[in-house]
Structures are given as C-alpha cells and as structure tokens.
mmCIF file of C-alpha atoms in Angstrom:
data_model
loop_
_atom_site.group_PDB
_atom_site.id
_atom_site.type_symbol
_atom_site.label_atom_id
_atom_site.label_comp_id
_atom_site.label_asym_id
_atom_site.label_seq_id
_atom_site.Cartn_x
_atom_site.Cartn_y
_atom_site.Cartn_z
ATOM 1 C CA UNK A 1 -24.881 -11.822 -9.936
ATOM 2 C CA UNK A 2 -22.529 -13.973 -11.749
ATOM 3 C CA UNK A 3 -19.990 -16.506 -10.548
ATOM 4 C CA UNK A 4 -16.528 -15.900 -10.674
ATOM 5 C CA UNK A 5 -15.645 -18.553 -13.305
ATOM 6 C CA UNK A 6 -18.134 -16.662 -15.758
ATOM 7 C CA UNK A 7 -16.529 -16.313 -19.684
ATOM 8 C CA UNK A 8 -16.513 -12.582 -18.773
ATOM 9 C CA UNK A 9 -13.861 -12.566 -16.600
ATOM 10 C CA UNK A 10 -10.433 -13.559 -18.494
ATOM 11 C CA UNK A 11 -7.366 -13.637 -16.383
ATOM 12 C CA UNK A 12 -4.771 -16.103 -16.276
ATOM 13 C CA UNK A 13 -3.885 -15.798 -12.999
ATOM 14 C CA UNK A 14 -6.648 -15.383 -10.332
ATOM 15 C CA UNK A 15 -7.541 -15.599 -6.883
ATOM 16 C CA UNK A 16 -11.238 -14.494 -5.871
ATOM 17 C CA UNK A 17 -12.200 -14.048 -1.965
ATOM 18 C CA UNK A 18 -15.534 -15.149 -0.406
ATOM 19 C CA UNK A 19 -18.845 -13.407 -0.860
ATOM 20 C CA UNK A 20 -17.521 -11.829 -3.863
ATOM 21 C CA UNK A 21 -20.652 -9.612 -5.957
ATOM 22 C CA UNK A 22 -20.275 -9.209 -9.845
ATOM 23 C CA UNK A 23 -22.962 -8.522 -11.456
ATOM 24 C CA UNK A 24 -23.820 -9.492 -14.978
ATOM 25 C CA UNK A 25 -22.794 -6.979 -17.093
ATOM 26 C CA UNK A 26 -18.829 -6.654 -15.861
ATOM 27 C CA UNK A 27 -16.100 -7.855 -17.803
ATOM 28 C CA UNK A 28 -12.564 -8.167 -16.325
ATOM 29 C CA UNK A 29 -9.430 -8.414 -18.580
ATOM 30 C CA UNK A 30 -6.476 -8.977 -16.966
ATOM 31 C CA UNK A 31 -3.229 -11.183 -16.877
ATOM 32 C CA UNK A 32 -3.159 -11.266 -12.873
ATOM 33 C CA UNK A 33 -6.522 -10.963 -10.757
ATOM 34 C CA UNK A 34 -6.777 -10.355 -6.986
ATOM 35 C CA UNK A 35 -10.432 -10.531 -5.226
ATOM 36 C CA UNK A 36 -10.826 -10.157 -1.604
ATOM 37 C CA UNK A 37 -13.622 -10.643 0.618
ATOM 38 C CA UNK A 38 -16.835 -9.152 0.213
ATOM 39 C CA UNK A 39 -15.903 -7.180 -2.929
ATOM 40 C CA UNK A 40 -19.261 -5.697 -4.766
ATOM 41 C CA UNK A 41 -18.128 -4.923 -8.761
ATOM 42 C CA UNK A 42 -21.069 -3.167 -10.840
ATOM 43 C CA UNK A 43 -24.218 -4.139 -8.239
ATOM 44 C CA UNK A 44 -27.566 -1.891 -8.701
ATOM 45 C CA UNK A 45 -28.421 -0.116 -5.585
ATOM 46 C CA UNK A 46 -30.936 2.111 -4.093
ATOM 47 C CA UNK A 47 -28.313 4.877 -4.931
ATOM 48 C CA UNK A 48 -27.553 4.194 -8.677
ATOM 49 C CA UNK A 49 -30.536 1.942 -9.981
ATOM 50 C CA UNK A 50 -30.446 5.247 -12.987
ATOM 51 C CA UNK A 51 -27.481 4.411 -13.918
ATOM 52 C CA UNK A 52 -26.663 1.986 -16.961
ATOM 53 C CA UNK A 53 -25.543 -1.375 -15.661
ATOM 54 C CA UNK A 54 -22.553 -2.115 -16.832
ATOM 55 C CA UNK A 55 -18.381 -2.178 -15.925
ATOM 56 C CA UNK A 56 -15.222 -2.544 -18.153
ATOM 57 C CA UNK A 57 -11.565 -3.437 -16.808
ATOM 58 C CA UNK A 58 -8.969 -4.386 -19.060
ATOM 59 C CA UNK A 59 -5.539 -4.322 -17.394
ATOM 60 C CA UNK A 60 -2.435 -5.788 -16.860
ATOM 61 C CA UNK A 61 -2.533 -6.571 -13.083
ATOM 62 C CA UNK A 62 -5.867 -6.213 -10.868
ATOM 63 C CA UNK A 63 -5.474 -6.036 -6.999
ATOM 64 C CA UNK A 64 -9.104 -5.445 -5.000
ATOM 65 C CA UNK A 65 -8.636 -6.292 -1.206
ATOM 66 C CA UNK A 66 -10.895 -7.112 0.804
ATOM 67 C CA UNK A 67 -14.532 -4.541 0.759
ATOM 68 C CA UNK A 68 -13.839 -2.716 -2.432
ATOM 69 C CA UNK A 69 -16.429 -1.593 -4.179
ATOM 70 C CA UNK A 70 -16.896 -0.801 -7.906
ATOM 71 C CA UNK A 71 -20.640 0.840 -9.423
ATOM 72 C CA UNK A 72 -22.005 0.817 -12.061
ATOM 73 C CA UNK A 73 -20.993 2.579 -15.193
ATOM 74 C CA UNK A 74 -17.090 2.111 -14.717
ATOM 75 C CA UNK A 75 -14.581 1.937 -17.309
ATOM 76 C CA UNK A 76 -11.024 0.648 -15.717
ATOM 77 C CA UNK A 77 -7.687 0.338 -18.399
ATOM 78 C CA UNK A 78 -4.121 0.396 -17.627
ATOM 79 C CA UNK A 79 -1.432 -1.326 -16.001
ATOM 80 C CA UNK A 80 -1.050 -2.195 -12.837
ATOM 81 C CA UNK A 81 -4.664 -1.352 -10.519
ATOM 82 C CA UNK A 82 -4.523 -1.462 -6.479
ATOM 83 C CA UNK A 83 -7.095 -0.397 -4.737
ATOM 84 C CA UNK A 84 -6.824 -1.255 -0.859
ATOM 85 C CA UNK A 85 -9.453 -2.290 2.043
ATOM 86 C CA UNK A 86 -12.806 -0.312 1.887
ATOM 87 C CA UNK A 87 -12.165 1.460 -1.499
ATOM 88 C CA UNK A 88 -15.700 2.766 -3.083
ATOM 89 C CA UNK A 89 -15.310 3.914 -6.885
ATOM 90 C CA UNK A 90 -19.116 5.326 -7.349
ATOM 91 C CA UNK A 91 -20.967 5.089 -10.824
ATOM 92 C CA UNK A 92 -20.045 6.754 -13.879
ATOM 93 C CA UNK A 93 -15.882 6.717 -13.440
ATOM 94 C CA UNK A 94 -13.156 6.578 -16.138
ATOM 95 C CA UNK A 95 -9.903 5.329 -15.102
ATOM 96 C CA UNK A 96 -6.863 5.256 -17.658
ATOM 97 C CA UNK A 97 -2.992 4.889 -15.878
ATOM 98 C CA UNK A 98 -0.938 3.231 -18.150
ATOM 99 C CA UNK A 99 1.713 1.912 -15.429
ATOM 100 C CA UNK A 100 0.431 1.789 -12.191
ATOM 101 C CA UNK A 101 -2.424 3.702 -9.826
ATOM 102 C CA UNK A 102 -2.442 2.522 -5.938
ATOM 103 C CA UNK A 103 -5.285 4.173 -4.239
ATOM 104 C CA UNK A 104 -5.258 3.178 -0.310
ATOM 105 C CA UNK A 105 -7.800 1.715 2.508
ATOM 106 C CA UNK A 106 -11.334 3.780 2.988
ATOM 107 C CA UNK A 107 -10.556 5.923 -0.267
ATOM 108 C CA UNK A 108 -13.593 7.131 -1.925
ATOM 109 C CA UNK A 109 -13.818 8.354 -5.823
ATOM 110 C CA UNK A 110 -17.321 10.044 -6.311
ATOM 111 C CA UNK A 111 -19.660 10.007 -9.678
ATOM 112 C CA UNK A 112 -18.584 11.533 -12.897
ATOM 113 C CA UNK A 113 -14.644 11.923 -12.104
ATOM 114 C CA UNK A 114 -11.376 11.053 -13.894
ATOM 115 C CA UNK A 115 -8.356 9.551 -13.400
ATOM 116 C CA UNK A 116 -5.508 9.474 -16.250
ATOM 117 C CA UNK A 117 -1.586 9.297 -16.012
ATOM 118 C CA UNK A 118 1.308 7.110 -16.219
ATOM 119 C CA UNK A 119 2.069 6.917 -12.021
ATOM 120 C CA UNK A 120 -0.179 7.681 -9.554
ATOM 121 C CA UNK A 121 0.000 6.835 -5.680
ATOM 122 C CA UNK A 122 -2.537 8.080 -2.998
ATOM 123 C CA UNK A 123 -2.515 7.557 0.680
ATOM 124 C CA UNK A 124 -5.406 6.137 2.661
ATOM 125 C CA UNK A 125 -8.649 8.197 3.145
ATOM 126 C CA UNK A 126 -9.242 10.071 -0.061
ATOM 127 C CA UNK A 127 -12.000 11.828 -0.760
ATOM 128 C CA UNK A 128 -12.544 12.733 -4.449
ATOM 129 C CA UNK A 129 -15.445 14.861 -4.997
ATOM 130 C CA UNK A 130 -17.803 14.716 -8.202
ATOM 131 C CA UNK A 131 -16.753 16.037 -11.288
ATOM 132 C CA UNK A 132 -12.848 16.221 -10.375
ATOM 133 C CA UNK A 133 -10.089 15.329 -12.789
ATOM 134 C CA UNK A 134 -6.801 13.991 -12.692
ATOM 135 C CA UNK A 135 -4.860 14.123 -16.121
ATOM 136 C CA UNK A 136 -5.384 16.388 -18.190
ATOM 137 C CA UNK A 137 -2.788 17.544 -21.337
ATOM 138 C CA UNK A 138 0.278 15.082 -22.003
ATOM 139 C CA UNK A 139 -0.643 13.222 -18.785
ATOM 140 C CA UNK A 140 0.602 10.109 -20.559
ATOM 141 C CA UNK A 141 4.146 11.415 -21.031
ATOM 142 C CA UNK A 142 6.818 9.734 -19.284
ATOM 143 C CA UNK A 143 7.570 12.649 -17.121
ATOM 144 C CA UNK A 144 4.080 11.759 -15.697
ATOM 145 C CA UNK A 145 3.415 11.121 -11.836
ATOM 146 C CA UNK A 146 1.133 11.944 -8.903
ATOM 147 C CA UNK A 147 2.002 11.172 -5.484
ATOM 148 C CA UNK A 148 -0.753 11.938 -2.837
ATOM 149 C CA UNK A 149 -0.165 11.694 0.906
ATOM 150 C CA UNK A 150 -3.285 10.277 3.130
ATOM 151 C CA UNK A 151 -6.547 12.303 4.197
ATOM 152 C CA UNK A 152 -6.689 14.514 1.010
ATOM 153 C CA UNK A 153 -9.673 16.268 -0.318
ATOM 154 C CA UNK A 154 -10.073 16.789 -4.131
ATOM 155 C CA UNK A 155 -12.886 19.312 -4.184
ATOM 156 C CA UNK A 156 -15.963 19.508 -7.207
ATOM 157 C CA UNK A 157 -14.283 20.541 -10.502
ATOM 158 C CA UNK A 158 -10.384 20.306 -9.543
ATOM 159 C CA UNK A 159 -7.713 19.430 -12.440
ATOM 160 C CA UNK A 160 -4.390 18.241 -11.084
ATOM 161 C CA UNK A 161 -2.362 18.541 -14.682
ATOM 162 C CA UNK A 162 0.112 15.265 -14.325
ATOM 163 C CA UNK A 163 2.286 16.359 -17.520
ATOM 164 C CA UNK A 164 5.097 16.757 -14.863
ATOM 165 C CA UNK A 165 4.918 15.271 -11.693
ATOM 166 C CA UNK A 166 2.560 16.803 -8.698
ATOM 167 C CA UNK A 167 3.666 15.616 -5.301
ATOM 168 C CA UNK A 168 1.226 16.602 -2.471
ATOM 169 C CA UNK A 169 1.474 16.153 1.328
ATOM 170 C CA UNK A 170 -0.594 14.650 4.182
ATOM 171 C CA UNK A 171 -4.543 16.171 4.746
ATOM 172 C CA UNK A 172 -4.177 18.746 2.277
ATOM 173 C CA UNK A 173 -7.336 20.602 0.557
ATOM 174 C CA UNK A 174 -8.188 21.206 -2.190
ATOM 175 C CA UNK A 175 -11.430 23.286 -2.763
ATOM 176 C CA UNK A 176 -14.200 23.878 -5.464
ATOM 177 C CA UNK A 177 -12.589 24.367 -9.109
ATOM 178 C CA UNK A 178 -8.777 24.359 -7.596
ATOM 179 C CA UNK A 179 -6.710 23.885 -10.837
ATOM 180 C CA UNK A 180 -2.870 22.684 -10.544
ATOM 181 C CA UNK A 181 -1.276 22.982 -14.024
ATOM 182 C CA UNK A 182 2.207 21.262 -14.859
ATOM 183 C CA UNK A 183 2.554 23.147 -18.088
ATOM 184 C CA UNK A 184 1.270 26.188 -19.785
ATOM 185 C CA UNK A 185 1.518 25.275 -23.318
ATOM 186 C CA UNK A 186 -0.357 25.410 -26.457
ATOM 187 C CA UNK A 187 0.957 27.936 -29.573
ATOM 188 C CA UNK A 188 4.559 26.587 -30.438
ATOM 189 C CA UNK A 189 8.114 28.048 -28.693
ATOM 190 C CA UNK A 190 9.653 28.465 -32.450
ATOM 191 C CA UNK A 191 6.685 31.517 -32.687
ATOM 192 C CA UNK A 192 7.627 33.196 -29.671
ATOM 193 C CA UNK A 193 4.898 32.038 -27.583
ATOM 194 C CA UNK A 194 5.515 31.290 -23.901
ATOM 195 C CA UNK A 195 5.896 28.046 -22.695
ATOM 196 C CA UNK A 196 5.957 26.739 -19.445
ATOM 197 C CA UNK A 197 6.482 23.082 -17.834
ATOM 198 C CA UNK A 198 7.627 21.856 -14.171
ATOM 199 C CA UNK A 199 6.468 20.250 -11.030
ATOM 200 C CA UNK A 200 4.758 21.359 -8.135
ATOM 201 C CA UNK A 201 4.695 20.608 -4.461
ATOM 202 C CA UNK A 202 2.029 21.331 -2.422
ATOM 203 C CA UNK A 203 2.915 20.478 1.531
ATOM 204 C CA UNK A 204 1.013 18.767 3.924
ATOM 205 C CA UNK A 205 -1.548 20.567 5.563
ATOM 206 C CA UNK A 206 -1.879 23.168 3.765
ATOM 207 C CA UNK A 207 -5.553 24.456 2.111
ATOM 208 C CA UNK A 208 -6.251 25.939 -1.407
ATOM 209 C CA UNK A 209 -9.728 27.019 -1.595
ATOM 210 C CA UNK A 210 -10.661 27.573 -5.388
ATOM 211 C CA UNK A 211 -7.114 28.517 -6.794
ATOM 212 C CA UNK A 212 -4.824 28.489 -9.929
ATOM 213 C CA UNK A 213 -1.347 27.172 -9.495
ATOM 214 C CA UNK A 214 1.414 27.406 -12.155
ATOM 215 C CA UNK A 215 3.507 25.251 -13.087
ATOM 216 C CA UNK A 216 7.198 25.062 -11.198
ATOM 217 C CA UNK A 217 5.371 26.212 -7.946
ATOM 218 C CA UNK A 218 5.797 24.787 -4.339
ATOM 219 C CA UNK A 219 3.492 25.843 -1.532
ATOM 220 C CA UNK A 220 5.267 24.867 1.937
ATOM 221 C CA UNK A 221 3.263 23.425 4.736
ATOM 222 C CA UNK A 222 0.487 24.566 6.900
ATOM 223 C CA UNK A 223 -0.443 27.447 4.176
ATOM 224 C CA UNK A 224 -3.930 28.865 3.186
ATOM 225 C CA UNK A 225 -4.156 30.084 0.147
ATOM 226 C CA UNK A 226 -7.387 32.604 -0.956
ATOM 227 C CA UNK A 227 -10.287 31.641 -2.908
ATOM 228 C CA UNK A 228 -9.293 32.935 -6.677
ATOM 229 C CA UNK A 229 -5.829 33.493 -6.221
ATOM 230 C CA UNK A 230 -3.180 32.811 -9.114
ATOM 231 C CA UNK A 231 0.023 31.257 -7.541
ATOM 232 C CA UNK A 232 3.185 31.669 -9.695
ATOM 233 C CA UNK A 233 5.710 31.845 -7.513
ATOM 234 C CA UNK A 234 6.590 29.660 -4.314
ATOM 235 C CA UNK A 235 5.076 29.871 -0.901
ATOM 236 C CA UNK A 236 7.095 29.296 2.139
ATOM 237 C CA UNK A 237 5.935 27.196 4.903
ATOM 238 C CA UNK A 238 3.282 28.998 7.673
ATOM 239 C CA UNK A 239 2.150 31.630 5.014
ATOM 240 C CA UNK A 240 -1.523 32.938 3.851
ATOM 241 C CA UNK A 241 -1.303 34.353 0.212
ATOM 242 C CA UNK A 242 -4.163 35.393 -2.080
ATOM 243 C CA UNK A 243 -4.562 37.522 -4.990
ATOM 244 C CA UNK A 244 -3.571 37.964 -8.699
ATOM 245 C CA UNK A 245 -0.649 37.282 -8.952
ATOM 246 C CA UNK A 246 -0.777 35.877 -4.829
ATOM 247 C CA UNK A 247 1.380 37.537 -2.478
ATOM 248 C CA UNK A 248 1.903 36.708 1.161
ATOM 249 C CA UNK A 249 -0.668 38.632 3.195
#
C-alpha cells in the first residue's frame, strides 16, 4: 500500500479520509480529489489475486465517499467521477464519461463491463452484471445522456446505446443480452438507407427479459416484456408484449 502523498497521485486539490488503501500500482490524475473513509483503490484479494495489479484515473474532478471500492485492472477518464457510500467497481472495468457519471450508495459494477457517454446518473443500488455495456455508437455526442432511477439490474451482455438520451425508472430489469439502441444507423441517408435516432423511456418497474428496443420507444410502467421480443413501437403502462415485432398480449 502506498501513502496518499505518493508522486502517483497528482491533484491539486485533495482531501483523503482515514484508513484509506491504494495500492502501488494506481495512479490518480485529477484537478480536485475527494477520499473518504475506508476507501480500498486497486488492493489484491482472495477474489482477484489473477488479475494484473494495476489502476488508471485521469479526470477532472474525483469524488469517492466513504467505503468505495476500486479493483484491480481499472481504467477511469473523464470529467467529473462520483461514486457514493459502499460503491464496489470489480476488476477489469473501463470507464470513459467525458462530463459527468454519478453512480449512488451500495452500487455494484461487476468484472469486464463498460461505461462510456457524455452524462450519466444512476440511483442507489445498482447492480451491473459482467460483461454489460453502456455506450456504444456516437455515445460521446452531445445529445448523449443516461439517467437511471435506484434498484436497477443491468443483466450479462446488455448495451444501453447513449447516442440519444435513455431515461429509465425505479427497480427496473433488465435481463441477459437486453439491447436498447438510440439509433439505427450505419449506410448513409443520401443512399436511401434508413436511418433512425431518438430516445427511449423505459418506466419504473417494469422487466425486459432478453429484448431489442428501437430507438424512439417508451415502455410505460409495471410492463413485462418477452424474452426475444423486438419493441418498435410504445408500450402503455400495465401491459405484457412479446414477439417480432412485440404486440400487447
């Protein structure tokens, strides 16, 4: 472990709590630093000794309260980065949000996922799955944002595309390989080829199992939607749709 006044951490404004754990091979760039109490940045455990030691974070403003944790194997850049009380980012995460990302208390980011955007809020309690993305194509647009409400699950493989903004309720699901996409473009408009971009709004409590949303959709609250459905148009509140294209069953 290395003390907090170590060469490798460069801010010009900083504040580090008590009982504070960095371990030798982080560096912190930053112009304002925040360290709580009993925050543990790129420590070898019983859970990740296989993974290279090793953390990067190079942004503008760093916020960890108090019992963050950080593993190994983390690369952090952006803007502004708050993560609340109790925040666990496991091993092997990229991070890139060129304004701001607040995650809140108890959230937890599991191994191998991604983060990208411009504006990103989530509410308290998340639970991000392995292997999930956020970002995707022209996520670093200025039409980019993500607002999540608390208690949301990001199943294994999601995409939420932020190239328009994605606004999602309170304890809403979603499953295994659940893709939300904010445009549907590739081949250029001047050829004739379709093209596609707009926001979507998933409300709260509502569960998507393993589907595809387009982009310009919202899904009301308390809805189910089926496992491999395609959702291209809206979904009023109450309502269980599945199929290709989904219709209200």
């Amino acid at each position: 472990m290395k003390s907090p006044d170590n060469p490798k951490i460069l801010a010009k404004n900083r504040k580090i709590g008590t009982n504070a754990k960095i371990a030798e091979n982080v560096i912190i760039e930053c112009n304002d630093l925040t360290i709580g109490d009993n925050v543990s940045i790129g420590i070898g455990t019983e859970e990740n000794f296989r993974t290279v030691a090793g953390v990067v974070i190079k942004v503008e403003k760093l916020v960890l309260e108090d019992g963050v944790t950080i593993g190994r194997g983390v690369s952090i850049k952006g803007g502004t980065i708050h993560l609340a009380q109790n925040t666990t980012i496991k091993c092997n995460n990229t991070i890139n949000v060129k304004d701001r990302l607040a995650v809140g208390k108890y959230g937890t980011i599991n191994k191998h996922c991604e983060i990208s955007g411009r504006d990103i809020t989530i509410g308290q309690e998340l639970w991000m799955l392995p292997y999930a993305k956020i970002g995707g194509g022209s996520a670093f647009e200025v039409h980019s944002k993500l607002c999540i409400g608390h208690y949301c699950h990001i199943g294994m493989y999601c995409l939420i595309n932020t190239a328009r903004p994605v606004y999602i309720g309170n304890e809403v699901g979603l499953g295994t390989r659940t893709m939300l996409y904010t445009h549907g473009a590739y081949p250029s408009a001047l050829k004739g080829f379709p093209v596609a971009f707009g926001e979507i709004h998933v409300g709260s409590y509502t569960w998507v199992p393993g589907a595809i949303i387009n982009p310009g959709v919202n899904i009301g609250e308390n809805c189910v939607i089926g496992v491999n459905s395609l959702v291209n148009k809206d979904i009023p509140d109450g309502s269980f749709a599945a199929g290709s294209p989904a219709k209200i069953i």
